[in-house]
mmCIF file of N, CA and C in Angstrom:
data_model
loop_
_atom_site.group_PDB
_atom_site.id
_atom_site.type_symbol
_atom_site.label_atom_id
_atom_site.label_comp_id
_atom_site.label_asym_id
_atom_site.label_seq_id
_atom_site.Cartn_x
_atom_site.Cartn_y
_atom_site.Cartn_z
ATOM 1 N N MET A 1128 0.643 -1.489 -0.054
ATOM 2 C CA MET A 1128 0.281 -0.166 0.104
ATOM 3 C C MET A 1128 0.921 1.394 0.078
ATOM 4 N N SER A 1129 0.447 1.991 -0.659
ATOM 5 C CA SER A 1129 1.349 3.614 -0.792
ATOM 6 C C SER A 1129 1.273 3.995 0.943
ATOM 7 N N SER A 1130 2.328 4.874 1.353
ATOM 8 C CA SER A 1130 2.694 5.462 2.375
ATOM 9 C C SER A 1130 1.416 6.420 2.431
ATOM 10 N N ASN A 1131 0.753 6.813 1.459
ATOM 11 C CA ASN A 1131 -0.027 7.953 1.763
ATOM 12 C C ASN A 1131 -1.578 7.624 1.385
ATOM 13 N N GLN A 1132 -2.000 7.097 2.881
ATOM 14 C CA GLN A 1132 -3.382 6.668 3.107
ATOM 15 C C GLN A 1132 -4.493 7.496 3.217
ATOM 16 N N GLY A 1133 -4.404 8.650 3.042
ATOM 17 C CA GLY A 1133 -5.255 9.760 3.148
ATOM 18 C C GLY A 1133 -6.469 9.628 2.511
ATOM 19 N N GLY A 1134 -6.659 8.987 1.429
ATOM 20 C CA GLY A 1134 -7.913 8.448 0.545
ATOM 21 C C GLY A 1134 -8.659 7.496 1.384
ATOM 22 N N LEU A 1135 -7.941 6.611 2.040
ATOM 23 C CA LEU A 1135 -8.599 5.761 2.997
ATOM 24 C C LEU A 1135 -10.098 6.193 3.738
ATOM 25 N N ASP A 1136 -9.314 7.617 4.181
ATOM 26 C CA ASP A 1136 -10.058 8.263 5.226
ATOM 27 C C ASP A 1136 -11.654 8.542 4.671
ATOM 28 N N LYS A 1137 -11.549 8.780 3.352
ATOM 29 C CA LYS A 1137 -13.053 9.111 2.562
ATOM 30 C C LYS A 1137 -13.521 7.990 2.265
ATOM 31 N N ALA A 1138 -13.228 6.682 2.274
ATOM 32 C CA ALA A 1138 -13.864 5.369 1.740
ATOM 33 C C ALA A 1138 -14.688 5.026 3.206
ATOM 34 N N LYS A 1139 -16.148 4.441 2.827
ATOM 35 C CA LYS A 1139 -16.603 3.962 3.877
ATOM 36 C C LYS A 1139 -16.933 2.655 3.974
ATOM 37 N N LEU A 1140 -16.947 1.697 4.905
ATOM 38 C CA LEU A 1140 -17.036 0.382 5.086
ATOM 39 C C LEU A 1140 -18.791 0.248 4.949
ATOM 40 N N PHE A 1141 -19.318 -0.641 4.397
ATOM 41 C CA PHE A 1141 -20.846 -0.878 4.492
ATOM 42 C C PHE A 1141 -20.810 -2.642 5.242
ATOM 43 N N SER A 1142 -21.828 -2.777 5.832
ATOM 44 C CA SER A 1142 -22.173 -4.043 6.202
ATOM 45 C C SER A 1142 -22.663 -4.970 5.176
ATOM 46 N N SER A 1143 -22.607 -6.202 5.496
ATOM 47 C CA SER A 1143 -22.979 -7.207 4.484
ATOM 48 C C SER A 1143 -24.580 -7.046 3.916
ATOM 49 N N LYS A 1144 -25.454 -6.575 4.898
ATOM 50 C CA LYS A 1144 -26.782 -6.362 5.029
ATOM 51 C C LYS A 1144 -26.932 -5.115 4.073
ATOM 52 N N GLU A 1145 -26.072 -4.104 4.143
ATOM 53 C CA GLU A 1145 -26.535 -3.031 3.426
ATOM 54 C C GLU A 1145 -26.311 -3.170 2.152
ATOM 55 N N LEU A 1146 -25.075 -4.001 1.637
ATOM 56 C CA LEU A 1146 -24.691 -4.523 0.334
ATOM 57 C C LEU A 1146 -25.653 -5.023 -0.093
ATOM 58 N N GLU A 1147 -26.445 -6.146 0.608
ATOM 59 C CA GLU A 1147 -27.002 -6.971 0.016
ATOM 60 C C GLU A 1147 -28.758 -6.334 -0.309
ATOM 61 N N ILE A 1148 -28.861 -5.132 0.643
ATOM 62 C CA ILE A 1148 -30.208 -4.270 0.294
ATOM 63 C C ILE A 1148 -29.661 -3.261 -1.133
ATOM 64 N N ALA A 1149 -28.654 -3.035 -0.973
ATOM 65 C CA ALA A 1149 -28.489 -2.237 -2.553
ATOM 66 C C ALA A 1149 -28.534 -2.921 -3.464
ATOM 67 N N THR A 1150 -28.143 -4.210 -3.813
ATOM 68 C CA THR A 1150 -28.086 -4.587 -4.884
ATOM 69 C C THR A 1150 -29.221 -5.601 -5.177
ATOM 70 N N ASP A 1151 -30.253 -5.683 -4.280
ATOM 71 C CA ASP A 1151 -31.269 -6.409 -4.221
ATOM 72 C C ASP A 1151 -30.776 -7.907 -4.426
ATOM 73 N N GLN A 1152 -30.286 -8.152 -3.184
ATOM 74 C CA GLN A 1152 -29.836 -9.269 -2.704
ATOM 75 C C GLN A 1152 -28.856 -10.139 -4.074
ATOM 76 N N TYR A 1153 -28.064 -9.278 -4.289
ATOM 77 C CA TYR A 1153 -27.162 -9.545 -5.597
ATOM 78 C C TYR A 1153 -27.928 -9.947 -6.651
ATOM 79 N N ASN A 1154 -29.061 -9.289 -7.008
ATOM 80 C CA ASN A 1154 -29.666 -9.796 -8.164
ATOM 81 C C ASN A 1154 -29.060 -9.746 -9.762
ATOM 82 N N GLU A 1155 -29.138 -11.041 -10.404
ATOM 83 C CA GLU A 1155 -28.689 -10.905 -11.596
ATOM 84 C C GLU A 1155 -28.822 -9.755 -12.762
ATOM 85 N N ASN A 1156 -29.803 -9.596 -12.517
ATOM 86 C CA ASN A 1156 -30.126 -8.032 -13.514
ATOM 87 C C ASN A 1156 -29.479 -6.936 -12.842
ATOM 88 N N ARG A 1157 -28.750 -7.061 -11.906
ATOM 89 C CA ARG A 1157 -27.709 -5.636 -11.460
ATOM 90 C C ARG A 1157 -26.477 -5.780 -11.769
ATOM 91 N N ILE A 1158 -25.879 -6.806 -12.324
ATOM 92 C CA ILE A 1158 -24.694 -7.381 -12.637
ATOM 93 C C ILE A 1158 -23.883 -6.809 -13.903
ATOM 94 N N LEU A 1159 -22.817 -5.593 -13.500
ATOM 95 C CA LEU A 1159 -22.068 -5.007 -14.558
ATOM 96 C C LEU A 1159 -21.288 -5.644 -15.089
ATOM 97 N N GLY A 1160 -20.562 -6.540 -14.249
ATOM 98 C CA GLY A 1160 -19.394 -7.331 -14.750
ATOM 99 C C GLY A 1160 -18.993 -8.357 -14.228
ATOM 100 N N CYS A 1161 -17.991 -9.203 -14.813
ATOM 101 C CA CYS A 1161 -17.452 -10.152 -14.208
ATOM 102 C C CYS A 1161 -16.129 -10.280 -14.077
ATOM 103 N N GLY A 1162 -15.190 -9.784 -13.451
ATOM 104 C CA GLY A 1162 -13.731 -9.847 -13.468
ATOM 105 C C GLY A 1162 -13.054 -11.579 -12.395
ATOM 106 N N GLY A 1163 -11.494 -11.225 -12.763
ATOM 107 C CA GLY A 1163 -10.795 -12.010 -12.030
ATOM 108 C C GLY A 1163 -11.154 -12.082 -10.567
ATOM 109 N N GLN A 1164 -11.536 -11.276 -9.669
ATOM 110 C CA GLN A 1164 -11.659 -10.931 -8.390
ATOM 111 C C GLN A 1164 -13.099 -11.517 -8.084
ATOM 112 N N GLY A 1165 -14.172 -11.122 -8.843
ATOM 113 C CA GLY A 1165 -15.639 -11.520 -8.775
ATOM 114 C C GLY A 1165 -16.723 -10.747 -9.496
ATOM 115 N N MET A 1166 -17.910 -11.021 -9.176
ATOM 116 C CA MET A 1166 -19.119 -10.100 -9.821
ATOM 117 C C MET A 1166 -19.360 -8.753 -9.300
ATOM 118 N N VAL A 1167 -19.113 -7.742 -10.139
ATOM 119 C CA VAL A 1167 -19.711 -6.327 -9.828
ATOM 120 C C VAL A 1167 -21.236 -5.876 -9.987
ATOM 121 N N TYR A 1168 -21.890 -5.291 -9.032
ATOM 122 C CA TYR A 1168 -23.109 -5.323 -8.956
ATOM 123 C C TYR A 1168 -23.270 -3.699 -9.113
ATOM 124 N N LYS A 1169 -24.592 -3.336 -9.947
ATOM 125 C CA LYS A 1169 -24.894 -2.195 -9.539
ATOM 126 C C LYS A 1169 -25.786 -2.060 -8.291
ATOM 127 N N GLY A 1170 -25.516 -0.793 -7.418
ATOM 128 C CA GLY A 1170 -26.386 -0.876 -6.347
ATOM 129 C C GLY A 1170 -26.810 0.565 -5.744
ATOM 130 N N MET A 1171 -27.567 0.751 -5.173
ATOM 131 C CA MET A 1171 -28.341 1.877 -4.625
ATOM 132 C C MET A 1171 -28.204 1.984 -3.568
ATOM 133 N N LEU A 1172 -27.709 3.046 -2.732
ATOM 134 C CA LEU A 1172 -27.507 3.569 -1.297
ATOM 135 C C LEU A 1172 -29.044 3.894 -0.890
ATOM 136 N N SER A 1173 -28.987 3.663 0.282
ATOM 137 C CA SER A 1173 -30.504 4.229 1.003
ATOM 138 C C SER A 1173 -30.493 5.493 0.853
ATOM 139 N N ASP A 1174 -29.373 6.403 0.311
ATOM 140 C CA ASP A 1174 -29.597 7.965 0.462
ATOM 141 C C ASP A 1174 -29.904 8.136 -1.209
ATOM 142 N N GLY A 1175 -29.831 7.372 -2.128
ATOM 143 C CA GLY A 1175 -29.950 7.311 -3.699
ATOM 144 C C GLY A 1175 -29.065 7.162 -4.193
ATOM 145 N N ARG A 1176 -27.508 7.334 -3.840
ATOM 146 C CA ARG A 1176 -26.264 7.430 -4.384
ATOM 147 C C ARG A 1176 -26.397 6.206 -5.389
ATOM 148 N N ILE A 1177 -26.017 5.831 -6.302
ATOM 149 C CA ILE A 1177 -25.457 4.934 -7.152
ATOM 150 C C ILE A 1177 -24.025 4.450 -7.041
ATOM 151 N N VAL A 1178 -23.637 3.041 -6.844
ATOM 152 C CA VAL A 1178 -22.207 2.488 -6.439
ATOM 153 C C VAL A 1178 -22.338 1.118 -7.248
ATOM 154 N N ALA A 1179 -20.765 0.481 -7.419
ATOM 155 C CA ALA A 1179 -20.614 -0.345 -8.025
ATOM 156 C C ALA A 1179 -20.315 -1.064 -6.708
ATOM 157 N N VAL A 1180 -20.751 -2.468 -6.578
ATOM 158 C CA VAL A 1180 -20.546 -3.428 -5.715
ATOM 159 C C VAL A 1180 -19.692 -4.745 -6.118
ATOM 160 N N ARG A 1181 -18.575 -4.823 -5.377
ATOM 161 C CA ARG A 1181 -18.051 -6.329 -5.715
ATOM 162 C C ARG A 1181 -18.342 -7.175 -4.908
ATOM 163 N N ASN A 1182 -18.898 -8.311 -5.429
ATOM 164 C CA ASN A 1182 -18.626 -9.102 -4.685
ATOM 165 C C ASN A 1182 -17.660 -10.474 -4.836
ATOM 166 N N SER A 1183 -16.558 -10.410 -4.325
ATOM 167 C CA SER A 1183 -15.304 -11.346 -4.207
ATOM 168 C C SER A 1183 -15.611 -12.579 -4.075
ATOM 169 N N LYS A 1184 -14.974 -13.528 -4.806
ATOM 170 C CA LYS A 1184 -14.805 -14.718 -5.103
ATOM 171 C C LYS A 1184 -14.084 -15.372 -3.692
ATOM 172 N N THR A 1185 -13.023 -14.544 -3.649
ATOM 173 C CA THR A 1185 -11.888 -15.145 -2.384
ATOM 174 C C THR A 1185 -11.194 -13.948 -1.736
ATOM 175 N N VAL A 1186 -10.980 -14.264 -0.567
ATOM 176 C CA VAL A 1186 -10.555 -13.196 0.328
ATOM 177 C C VAL A 1186 -9.269 -13.757 0.753
ATOM 178 N N ASN A 1187 -7.717 -13.196 0.387
ATOM 179 C CA ASN A 1187 -6.531 -13.653 0.826
ATOM 180 C C ASN A 1187 -5.783 -12.404 1.084
ATOM 181 N N GLU A 1188 -4.698 -12.540 1.816
ATOM 182 C CA GLU A 1188 -3.850 -11.215 2.490
ATOM 183 C C GLU A 1188 -3.481 -10.636 1.267
ATOM 184 N N GLY A 1189 -2.932 -11.315 -0.050
ATOM 185 C CA GLY A 1189 -2.528 -10.263 -1.123
ATOM 186 C C GLY A 1189 -3.787 -9.749 -2.029
ATOM 187 N N TYR A 1190 -4.802 -10.538 -2.030
ATOM 188 C CA TYR A 1190 -6.090 -9.866 -2.415
ATOM 189 C C TYR A 1190 -6.309 -8.465 -1.369
ATOM 190 N N LEU A 1191 -6.267 -8.527 -0.421
ATOM 191 C CA LEU A 1191 -6.737 -7.593 0.574
ATOM 192 C C LEU A 1191 -5.946 -6.330 0.283
ATOM 193 N N GLU A 1192 -4.736 -6.493 0.152
ATOM 194 C CA GLU A 1192 -3.988 -5.273 0.065
ATOM 195 C C GLU A 1192 -4.151 -4.712 -1.291
ATOM 196 N N GLN A 1193 -4.150 -5.776 -2.405
ATOM 197 C CA GLN A 1193 -4.477 -5.092 -3.849
ATOM 198 C C GLN A 1193 -5.677 -4.227 -3.963
ATOM 199 N N PHE A 1194 -7.116 -5.064 -2.969
ATOM 200 C CA PHE A 1194 -8.176 -4.414 -2.693
ATOM 201 C C PHE A 1194 -7.941 -3.046 -2.304
ATOM 202 N N THR A 1195 -7.401 -2.838 -1.064
ATOM 203 C CA THR A 1195 -7.172 -1.643 -0.388
ATOM 204 C C THR A 1195 -6.512 -0.737 -0.841
ATOM 205 N N ASN A 1196 -5.282 -0.544 -1.931
ATOM 206 C CA ASN A 1196 -4.777 -0.175 -2.790
ATOM 207 C C ASN A 1196 -5.700 0.443 -3.778
ATOM 208 N N GLU A 1197 -6.537 -0.473 -4.503
ATOM 209 C CA GLU A 1197 -7.692 0.287 -5.325
ATOM 210 C C GLU A 1197 -8.907 1.151 -4.682
ATOM 211 N N ILE A 1198 -9.116 0.930 -3.672
ATOM 212 C CA ILE A 1198 -10.013 1.762 -2.808
ATOM 213 C C ILE A 1198 -9.175 3.053 -2.577
ATOM 214 N N PHE A 1199 -8.063 3.215 -1.938
ATOM 215 C CA PHE A 1199 -7.134 4.337 -2.074
ATOM 216 C C PHE A 1199 -7.478 5.123 -3.591
ATOM 217 N N ILE A 1200 -7.126 4.557 -4.568
ATOM 218 C CA ILE A 1200 -6.913 5.043 -5.885
ATOM 219 C C ILE A 1200 -8.206 6.049 -6.054
ATOM 220 N N LEU A 1201 -9.272 4.776 -6.112
ATOM 221 C CA LEU A 1201 -10.661 5.679 -6.612
ATOM 222 C C LEU A 1201 -11.265 6.564 -5.527
ATOM 223 N N SER A 1202 -10.580 6.831 -3.969
ATOM 224 C CA SER A 1202 -10.944 7.816 -2.982
ATOM 225 C C SER A 1202 -10.257 9.063 -3.595
#
């Protein structure tokens, strides 16, 4: 991970229940794409914001670091 982690302060963690609601229980009609790490769904948060939600196939230490870096870049 980059030594400058300021972007992570802007990222919000959501509960699995919040993500299930936002994606209509990961409804196949909301699939945006499929990548090496899992499916990406279109979701709508309770405040109306549209988001992309990745439902990962696996979680390991290497993937977690890659994912954290991706969140940092996007934030």
